[in-house]
Amino acid sequence: MAKTYNNLFSRIYDFQSLHQAYILARRGKRDRREVQRFEQDLEGNLISLQNELIWNMYSTGKYRLFRVYEPKERLVAALPFRDRVLQHSLVNVIEPIWERRFIADSYACRPGRGTHRGADRAQSMLRGVQNQYGRVYVLKADIAKYFYSIDHAILKRLIRRRIRCRRTLDLIDAIIDSNAPADDLCPVGLPIGNLTSQLFANVYLHELDTYVKHHLREKYYVRYMDDFAIFHHDKAHLQRLRKDIERFLWENLRLRTNAKTQVFPVGVTRGRALDFLGYRIWVSHRRVRRSSIARIKRTMRRLQKRYSAGKTTLERVQQSVQSWVAHASHAQTYGLRKSLLASMRFARKGDDHD
């Protein structure tokens, strides 16, 4: 029988837990007005949040909706800062329950993992199959509109396999349903932007992970949130797997793969590459996506204008540049990084350039 957890709620509203959650929530955002307002009476705001939890008075705040366009257009729902503090405290308590059960080859939104390790692992799998069989095929799949398709009832049922603490479940249910219309009898979708959405999305697709690894016994499987890849030397085997997995996803999770899902061969040094986690990956090497290069160039031009007008700081510029350089350095991009950095020049209007 699966182990379940009770008596979690007091750990969520513990003052030290809330204070640690505040530190995590403010990271990289201390210059924002809402964070500064919260900090003006930090102790009072944390105690107020604590009391609302203790006395069952807490309710999720109002979402602020906005669109982001990189790397693709998405509608993001952002909660007030105090709600983000609460979600950090909740995740700090419940994430370890699943973290120790998640498979090793799931890389999104997990401590010590990320796109670079995921790309390394995918390339290692490519090489393993190629070296053993002399050829390698990939089933590369994306879940269609993943965050918008997560079924609330299924998610709650999965969470209840591990958590038995009634008040913690009530809090989780309220967060899951917080952006659903009140008259929706079968709500679906999690707001992109919630910290809890990242964890819940991994809990949801952990069902796929265990099906592929333990039922289908596929050795070469890697997932990063709603993107996953399976590597094999037999194309027909992967085509059969695709049908099996798509059936499992619909029958158990009410999910479908999108039109980009396909089975194809990957070249050793040329030919088709695996497009995964921001890289084009071959057996022998990898390169940064062309769209990533175009995006960093657009970002740099925008930052140059903002810095020249005094609307951003050199520190913010350096953070953006360093983030992209770190990403690009995990591929064969030395010449690209050198030329790109050499072309960047940041100066304020009115600076003396003599």
CSV table of C-alpha atoms in Angstrom, one decimal:
chain,number,residue,atom,x,y,z
A,1,MET,CA,0.0,0.0,0.0
A,2,ALA,CA,1.3,3.4,-1.0
A,3,LYS,CA,2.6,5.6,1.9
A,4,THR,CA,0.5,8.6,2.7
A,5,TYR,CA,1.2,11.8,4.6
A,6,ASN,CA,-0.9,13.6,7.3
A,7,ASN,CA,-0.4,16.4,9.7
A,8,LEU,CA,1.2,18.7,7.1
A,9,PHE,CA,-0.8,21.9,7.5
A,10,SER,CA,0.9,23.2,10.6
A,11,ARG,CA,4.3,23.0,8.8
A,12,ILE,CA,2.8,25.2,6.0
A,13,TYR,CA,1.7,28.0,8.3
A,14,ASP,CA,4.7,27.8,10.6
A,15,PHE,CA,6.2,31.3,10.8
A,16,GLN,CA,9.7,30.2,10.0
A,17,SER,CA,8.4,28.3,7.0
A,18,LEU,CA,6.5,31.4,5.8
A,19,HIS,CA,9.6,33.6,6.3
A,20,GLN,CA,11.7,31.2,4.3
A,21,ALA,CA,9.0,31.1,1.6
A,22,TYR,CA,9.1,34.9,1.5
A,23,ILE,CA,12.9,34.9,0.9
A,24,LEU,CA,12.3,32.4,-2.0
A,25,ALA,CA,9.4,34.4,-3.5
A,26,ARG,CA,11.3,37.7,-3.5
A,27,ARG,CA,14.4,36.3,-5.2
A,28,GLY,CA,15.2,38.4,-8.3
A,29,LYS,CA,12.2,40.7,-7.6
A,30,ARG,CA,13.2,42.9,-4.7
A,31,ASP,CA,13.0,46.0,-6.9
A,32,ARG,CA,9.3,45.4,-7.6
A,33,ARG,CA,6.8,47.7,-5.9
A,34,GLU,CA,4.5,45.0,-4.5
A,35,VAL,CA,7.5,43.2,-2.9
A,36,GLN,CA,8.7,46.5,-1.4
A,37,ARG,CA,5.3,47.1,0.0
A,38,PHE,CA,5.1,43.7,1.6
A,39,GLU,CA,8.6,44.2,3.1
A,40,GLN,CA,7.5,47.5,4.8
A,41,ASP,CA,5.6,45.5,7.4
A,42,LEU,CA,7.2,42.1,6.8
A,43,GLU,CA,6.4,40.6,10.2
A,44,GLY,CA,2.9,41.9,10.2
A,45,ASN,CA,2.2,40.6,6.7
A,46,LEU,CA,3.5,37.1,7.5
A,47,ILE,CA,1.6,36.9,10.8
A,48,SER,CA,-1.6,38.0,8.9
A,49,LEU,CA,-1.1,35.3,6.3
A,50,GLN,CA,-0.4,32.8,9.1
A,51,ASN,CA,-3.6,33.7,11.0
A,52,GLU,CA,-5.7,33.4,7.8
A,53,LEU,CA,-4.4,29.9,7.4
A,54,ILE,CA,-4.9,28.9,11.0
A,55,TRP,CA,-8.4,30.2,11.1
A,56,ASN,CA,-9.5,29.0,7.6
A,57,MET,CA,-9.8,32.5,6.4
A,58,TYR,CA,-7.3,32.4,3.5
A,59,SER,CA,-8.5,32.6,-0.1
A,60,THR,CA,-6.4,32.9,-3.2
A,61,GLY,CA,-6.1,36.4,-4.5
A,62,LYS,CA,-7.1,37.9,-7.8
A,63,TYR,CA,-5.0,36.9,-10.8
A,64,ARG,CA,-3.4,39.5,-13.0
A,65,LEU,CA,-3.3,38.3,-16.7
A,66,PHE,CA,-0.7,39.2,-19.2
A,67,ARG,CA,0.9,37.8,-22.3
A,68,VAL,CA,4.5,36.8,-22.9
A,69,TYR,CA,5.8,36.2,-26.4
A,70,GLU,CA,9.2,34.5,-25.8
A,71,PRO,CA,9.9,31.7,-26.6
A,72,LYS,CA,6.2,31.5,-27.7
A,73,GLU,CA,3.1,33.4,-27.0
A,74,ARG,CA,1.4,32.4,-23.7
A,75,LEU,CA,-1.2,33.8,-21.4
A,76,VAL,CA,0.4,34.1,-17.9
A,77,ALA,CA,-1.7,34.4,-14.7
A,78,ALA,CA,0.2,36.1,-11.8
A,79,LEU,CA,-1.0,36.2,-8.2
A,80,PRO,CA,-0.3,38.9,-5.6
A,81,PHE,CA,3.0,38.5,-3.8
A,82,ARG,CA,1.5,37.3,-0.6
A,83,ASP,CA,-0.1,34.4,-2.5
A,84,ARG,CA,3.2,33.5,-4.0
A,85,VAL,CA,4.7,33.4,-0.5
A,86,LEU,CA,2.0,31.0,0.6
A,87,GLN,CA,2.6,28.8,-2.5
A,88,HIS,CA,6.4,28.6,-1.8
A,89,SER,CA,5.6,27.4,1.8
A,90,LEU,CA,3.1,24.8,0.5
A,91,VAL,CA,5.5,23.5,-2.2
A,92,ASN,CA,8.4,23.4,0.4
A,93,VAL,CA,6.3,21.0,2.5
A,94,ILE,CA,4.7,18.8,-0.2
A,95,GLU,CA,7.3,18.7,-3.0
A,96,PRO,CA,9.6,16.2,-1.2
A,97,ILE,CA,6.7,13.7,-1.0
A,98,TRP,CA,6.9,13.3,-4.8
A,99,GLU,CA,10.5,14.3,-5.5
A,100,ARG,CA,11.8,11.1,-4.1
A,101,ARG,CA,9.3,9.2,-6.3
A,102,PHE,CA,9.8,11.0,-9.6
A,103,ILE,CA,11.9,9.1,-12.1
A,104,ALA,CA,15.5,10.2,-12.6
A,105,ASP,CA,14.9,11.2,-16.3
A,106,SER,CA,12.3,13.9,-15.6
A,107,TYR,CA,14.1,17.3,-15.7
A,108,ALA,CA,11.6,20.2,-15.5
A,109,CYS,CA,11.2,22.3,-12.4
A,110,ARG,CA,13.1,20.0,-10.1
A,111,PRO,CA,16.0,20.7,-7.7
A,112,GLY,CA,19.3,20.1,-9.3
A,113,ARG,CA,17.9,19.4,-12.8
A,114,GLY,CA,17.0,21.6,-15.8
A,115,THR,CA,17.4,22.0,-19.5
A,116,HIS,CA,21.2,21.5,-19.6
A,117,ARG,CA,21.1,18.2,-17.7
A,118,GLY,CA,18.1,17.1,-19.7
A,119,ALA,CA,19.9,17.9,-23.0
A,120,ASP,CA,23.0,16.1,-21.8
A,121,ARG,CA,20.9,13.0,-20.9
A,122,ALA,CA,19.1,13.0,-24.2
A,123,GLN,CA,22.3,13.2,-26.2
A,124,SER,CA,23.8,10.4,-24.0
A,125,MET,CA,20.7,8.2,-24.9
A,126,LEU,CA,21.2,9.0,-28.6
A,127,ARG,CA,24.8,7.9,-28.4
A,128,GLY,CA,24.0,4.8,-26.4
A,129,VAL,CA,21.5,3.5,-29.0
A,130,GLN,CA,23.7,4.6,-32.0
A,131,ASN,CA,26.8,2.9,-30.5
A,132,GLN,CA,25.0,-0.3,-29.8
A,133,TYR,CA,22.9,-0.7,-33.0
A,134,GLY,CA,24.5,1.6,-35.6
A,135,ARG,CA,21.3,3.7,-36.0
A,136,VAL,CA,18.9,5.6,-33.8
A,137,TYR,CA,15.3,6.7,-34.2
A,138,VAL,CA,13.4,9.0,-31.9
A,139,LEU,CA,9.8,9.3,-30.9
A,140,LYS,CA,9.6,13.0,-30.1
A,141,ALA,CA,6.3,14.1,-28.6
A,142,ASP,CA,4.6,17.2,-27.2
A,143,ILE,CA,1.4,17.3,-25.2
A,144,ALA,CA,-1.1,19.6,-26.8
A,145,LYS,CA,-1.9,22.7,-24.7
A,146,TYR,CA,-0.7,20.8,-21.6
A,147,PHE,CA,-1.3,23.3,-18.8
A,148,TYR,CA,-4.7,24.3,-20.2
A,149,SER,CA,-5.7,20.6,-20.4
A,150,ILE,CA,-5.0,19.2,-17.0
A,151,ASP,CA,-8.2,17.8,-15.5
A,152,HIS,CA,-8.8,19.1,-12.0
A,153,ALA,CA,-10.6,15.9,-10.8
A,154,ILE,CA,-7.9,13.6,-12.1
A,155,LEU,CA,-5.2,15.8,-10.5
A,156,LYS,CA,-6.9,15.9,-7.1
A,157,ARG,CA,-7.3,12.1,-7.2
A,158,LEU,CA,-3.6,11.7,-7.9
A,159,ILE,CA,-2.6,14.1,-5.1
A,160,ARG,CA,-4.9,12.1,-2.7
A,161,ARG,CA,-2.8,9.0,-3.3
A,162,ARG,CA,-0.1,10.6,-1.2
A,163,ILE,CA,-1.7,13.3,1.0
A,164,ARG,CA,-4.3,12.6,3.7
A,165,CYS,CA,-4.1,15.8,5.6
A,166,ARG,CA,-7.6,17.3,5.2
A,167,ARG,CA,-6.7,20.9,5.6
A,168,THR,CA,-3.7,20.7,3.3
A,169,LEU,CA,-6.0,19.0,0.7
A,170,ASP,CA,-8.6,21.8,1.1
A,171,LEU,CA,-5.8,24.4,0.5
A,172,ILE,CA,-4.5,22.5,-2.6
A,173,ASP,CA,-8.1,22.1,-4.0
A,174,ALA,CA,-8.7,25.8,-3.6
A,175,ILE,CA,-5.5,26.7,-5.5
A,176,ILE,CA,-6.3,24.2,-8.2
A,177,ASP,CA,-9.8,25.6,-8.7
A,178,SER,CA,-8.8,29.3,-8.2
A,179,ASN,CA,-8.9,30.3,-11.8
A,180,ALA,CA,-11.9,28.1,-12.8
A,181,PRO,CA,-15.4,29.6,-13.4
A,182,ALA,CA,-17.7,28.9,-10.4
A,183,ASP,CA,-20.3,27.2,-12.7
A,184,ASP,CA,-17.8,24.9,-14.4
A,185,LEU,CA,-18.7,21.3,-13.4
A,186,CYS,CA,-15.7,19.7,-15.1
A,187,PRO,CA,-12.9,22.3,-14.7
A,188,VAL,CA,-9.6,21.8,-16.6
A,189,GLY,CA,-6.4,23.8,-16.8
A,190,LEU,CA,-3.8,25.2,-14.4
A,191,PRO,CA,-2.6,28.9,-14.6
A,192,ILE,CA,0.9,29.3,-16.1
A,193,GLY,CA,2.7,31.4,-13.5
A,194,ASN,CA,1.8,29.6,-10.3
A,195,LEU,CA,4.6,27.8,-8.5
A,196,THR,CA,2.2,25.1,-7.6
A,197,SER,CA,1.3,24.6,-11.2
A,198,GLN,CA,4.8,23.4,-12.0
A,199,LEU,CA,4.7,20.8,-9.2
A,200,PHE,CA,1.2,19.7,-10.1
A,201,ALA,CA,2.1,19.4,-13.7
A,202,ASN,CA,5.0,17.0,-12.8
A,203,VAL,CA,2.7,15.0,-10.5
A,204,TYR,CA,0.2,14.6,-13.4
A,205,LEU,CA,2.7,13.4,-16.0
A,206,HIS,CA,4.5,11.2,-13.4
A,207,GLU,CA,1.7,8.8,-14.4
A,208,LEU,CA,3.1,8.7,-18.0
A,209,ASP,CA,6.7,8.4,-16.7
A,210,THR,CA,5.9,5.3,-14.6
A,211,TYR,CA,3.8,3.8,-17.4
A,212,VAL,CA,6.7,4.2,-19.9
A,213,LYS,CA,9.5,3.1,-17.6
A,214,HIS,CA,7.8,0.4,-15.6
A,215,HIS,CA,5.0,-1.0,-17.7
A,216,LEU,CA,6.5,-0.6,-21.2
A,217,ARG,CA,10.0,-1.0,-19.8
A,218,GLU,CA,11.6,1.6,-22.1
A,219,LYS,CA,15.1,2.3,-21.1
A,220,TYR,CA,15.8,5.4,-23.2
A,221,TYR,CA,13.0,7.8,-22.2
A,222,VAL,CA,13.5,11.5,-21.1
A,223,ARG,CA,10.9,14.1,-20.3
A,224,TYR,CA,11.0,17.9,-19.7
A,225,MET,CA,7.5,19.0,-18.6
A,226,ASP,CA,5.2,18.4,-21.6
A,227,ASP,CA,8.0,17.4,-24.1
A,228,PHE,CA,9.3,13.8,-24.1
A,229,ALA,CA,11.5,11.6,-26.2
A,230,ILE,CA,12.0,7.9,-26.5
A,231,PHE,CA,15.1,6.5,-28.3
A,232,HIS,CA,15.3,3.1,-30.1
A,233,HIS,CA,16.9,1.4,-33.0
A,234,ASP,CA,13.6,0.1,-34.4
A,235,LYS,CA,11.3,2.6,-36.1
A,236,ALA,CA,8.3,0.3,-36.2
A,237,HIS,CA,8.7,-0.3,-32.4
A,238,LEU,CA,8.5,3.4,-31.8
A,239,GLN,CA,5.5,3.8,-34.0
A,240,ARG,CA,3.7,1.1,-32.0
A,241,LEU,CA,4.8,2.9,-28.8
A,242,ARG,CA,3.3,6.1,-30.0
A,243,LYS,CA,-0.1,4.5,-30.4
A,244,ASP,CA,0.1,2.9,-27.0
A,245,ILE,CA,1.2,6.0,-25.3
A,246,GLU,CA,-1.4,8.2,-27.0
A,247,ARG,CA,-4.1,5.7,-25.9
A,248,PHE,CA,-2.8,5.8,-22.3
A,249,LEU,CA,-2.7,9.6,-22.2
A,250,TRP,CA,-6.3,10.0,-23.3
A,251,GLU,CA,-7.8,7.2,-21.3
A,252,ASN,CA,-6.0,8.0,-18.0
A,253,LEU,CA,-5.2,11.7,-18.2
A,254,ARG,CA,-7.4,13.2,-20.9
A,255,LEU,CA,-4.4,14.5,-22.8
A,256,ARG,CA,-3.5,14.4,-26.5
A,257,THR,CA,-0.2,14.8,-28.3
A,258,ASN,CA,0.1,17.6,-30.7
A,259,ALA,CA,0.7,17.6,-34.5
A,260,LYS,CA,4.5,17.9,-34.1
A,261,THR,CA,4.7,14.4,-32.5
A,262,GLN,CA,6.5,12.0,-34.8
A,263,VAL,CA,9.1,9.2,-35.2
A,264,PHE,CA,12.2,10.0,-37.2
A,265,PRO,CA,15.9,9.0,-37.5
A,266,VAL,CA,18.7,11.2,-36.0
A,267,GLY,CA,21.9,11.7,-37.9
A,268,VAL,CA,25.4,11.1,-36.4
A,269,THR,CA,27.1,14.3,-37.7
A,270,ARG,CA,24.6,15.6,-40.2
A,271,GLY,CA,21.1,15.0,-41.4
A,272,ARG,CA,18.2,15.4,-39.0
A,273,ALA,CA,18.7,16.6,-35.5
A,274,LEU,CA,16.6,16.2,-32.4
A,275,ASP,CA,15.1,19.6,-31.5
A,276,PHE,CA,14.8,19.4,-27.7
A,277,LEU,CA,15.3,21.8,-24.8
A,278,GLY,CA,16.4,24.7,-26.9
A,279,TYR,CA,19.1,22.7,-28.8
A,280,ARG,CA,19.4,20.9,-32.1
A,281,ILE,CA,21.0,17.6,-30.9
A,282,TRP,CA,23.0,15.1,-33.1
A,283,VAL,CA,24.8,12.1,-31.8
A,284,SER,CA,28.2,13.8,-32.1
A,285,HIS,CA,27.4,17.4,-31.2
A,286,ARG,CA,24.6,20.0,-30.6
A,287,ARG,CA,23.9,23.5,-31.7
A,288,VAL,CA,21.6,26.3,-30.4
A,289,ARG,CA,18.3,26.7,-32.1
A,290,ARG,CA,18.2,29.3,-34.8
A,291,SER,CA,15.1,30.8,-33.1
A,292,SER,CA,17.1,31.1,-29.9
A,293,ILE,CA,19.8,33.1,-31.7
A,294,ALA,CA,17.2,35.4,-33.3
A,295,ARG,CA,15.6,35.8,-29.9
A,296,ILE,CA,18.8,36.8,-28.1
A,297,LYS,CA,19.5,39.3,-30.8
A,298,ARG,CA,16.0,40.9,-30.4
A,299,THR,CA,16.5,40.9,-26.6
A,300,MET,CA,19.9,42.6,-26.9
A,301,ARG,CA,18.5,45.3,-29.2
A,302,ARG,CA,15.6,45.9,-26.8
A,303,LEU,CA,18.0,46.1,-23.8
A,304,GLN,CA,20.3,48.5,-25.7
A,305,LYS,CA,17.4,50.9,-26.2
A,306,ARG,CA,16.1,50.5,-22.7
A,307,TYR,CA,19.6,51.0,-21.2
A,308,SER,CA,20.3,54.0,-23.4
A,309,ALA,CA,17.0,55.6,-22.2
A,310,GLY,CA,17.8,54.8,-18.6
A,311,LYS,CA,14.9,52.4,-18.2
A,312,THR,CA,17.0,49.4,-17.1
A,313,THR,CA,20.3,48.8,-15.2
A,314,LEU,CA,23.6,47.4,-16.3
A,315,GLU,CA,23.0,44.6,-13.8
A,316,ARG,CA,19.8,43.6,-15.5
A,317,VAL,CA,21.6,43.6,-18.9
A,318,GLN,CA,24.4,41.5,-17.5
A,319,GLN,CA,21.9,39.0,-16.1
A,320,SER,CA,20.2,38.5,-19.5
A,321,VAL,CA,23.5,38.2,-21.3
A,322,GLN,CA,25.0,35.8,-18.8
A,323,SER,CA,21.8,33.6,-18.9
A,324,TRP,CA,22.0,33.2,-22.6
A,325,VAL,CA,25.7,32.7,-22.7
A,326,ALA,CA,25.3,29.9,-20.1
A,327,HIS,CA,22.7,28.3,-22.3
A,328,ALA,CA,24.7,28.6,-25.5
A,329,SER,CA,27.9,27.4,-23.8
A,330,HIS,CA,26.4,23.9,-23.6
A,331,ALA,CA,26.6,23.6,-27.4
A,332,GLN,CA,29.2,24.2,-30.1
A,333,THR,CA,28.8,28.0,-30.1
A,334,TYR,CA,32.3,29.5,-29.3
A,335,GLY,CA,32.4,31.6,-32.5
A,336,LEU,CA,28.8,32.6,-32.2
A,337,ARG,CA,29.2,33.8,-28.6
A,338,LYS,CA,32.4,35.7,-29.4
A,339,SER,CA,30.9,37.5,-32.4
A,340,LEU,CA,27.6,38.2,-30.6
A,341,LEU,CA,29.3,39.7,-27.5
A,342,ALA,CA,31.7,41.7,-29.6
A,343,SER,CA,28.7,43.3,-31.4
A,344,MET,CA,27.0,44.5,-28.2
A,345,ARG,CA,27.6,48.0,-27.0
A,346,PHE,CA,25.6,49.6,-24.2
A,347,ALA,CA,25.8,53.3,-23.5
A,348,ARG,CA,23.5,56.0,-22.0
A,349,LYS,CA,22.3,58.9,-24.0
A,350,GLY,CA,24.6,61.8,-23.5
A,351,ASP,CA,27.6,59.8,-22.4
A,352,ASP,CA,30.9,61.2,-23.5
A,353,HIS,CA,32.4,58.8,-26.1
A,354,ASP,CA,35.5,60.8,-27.0
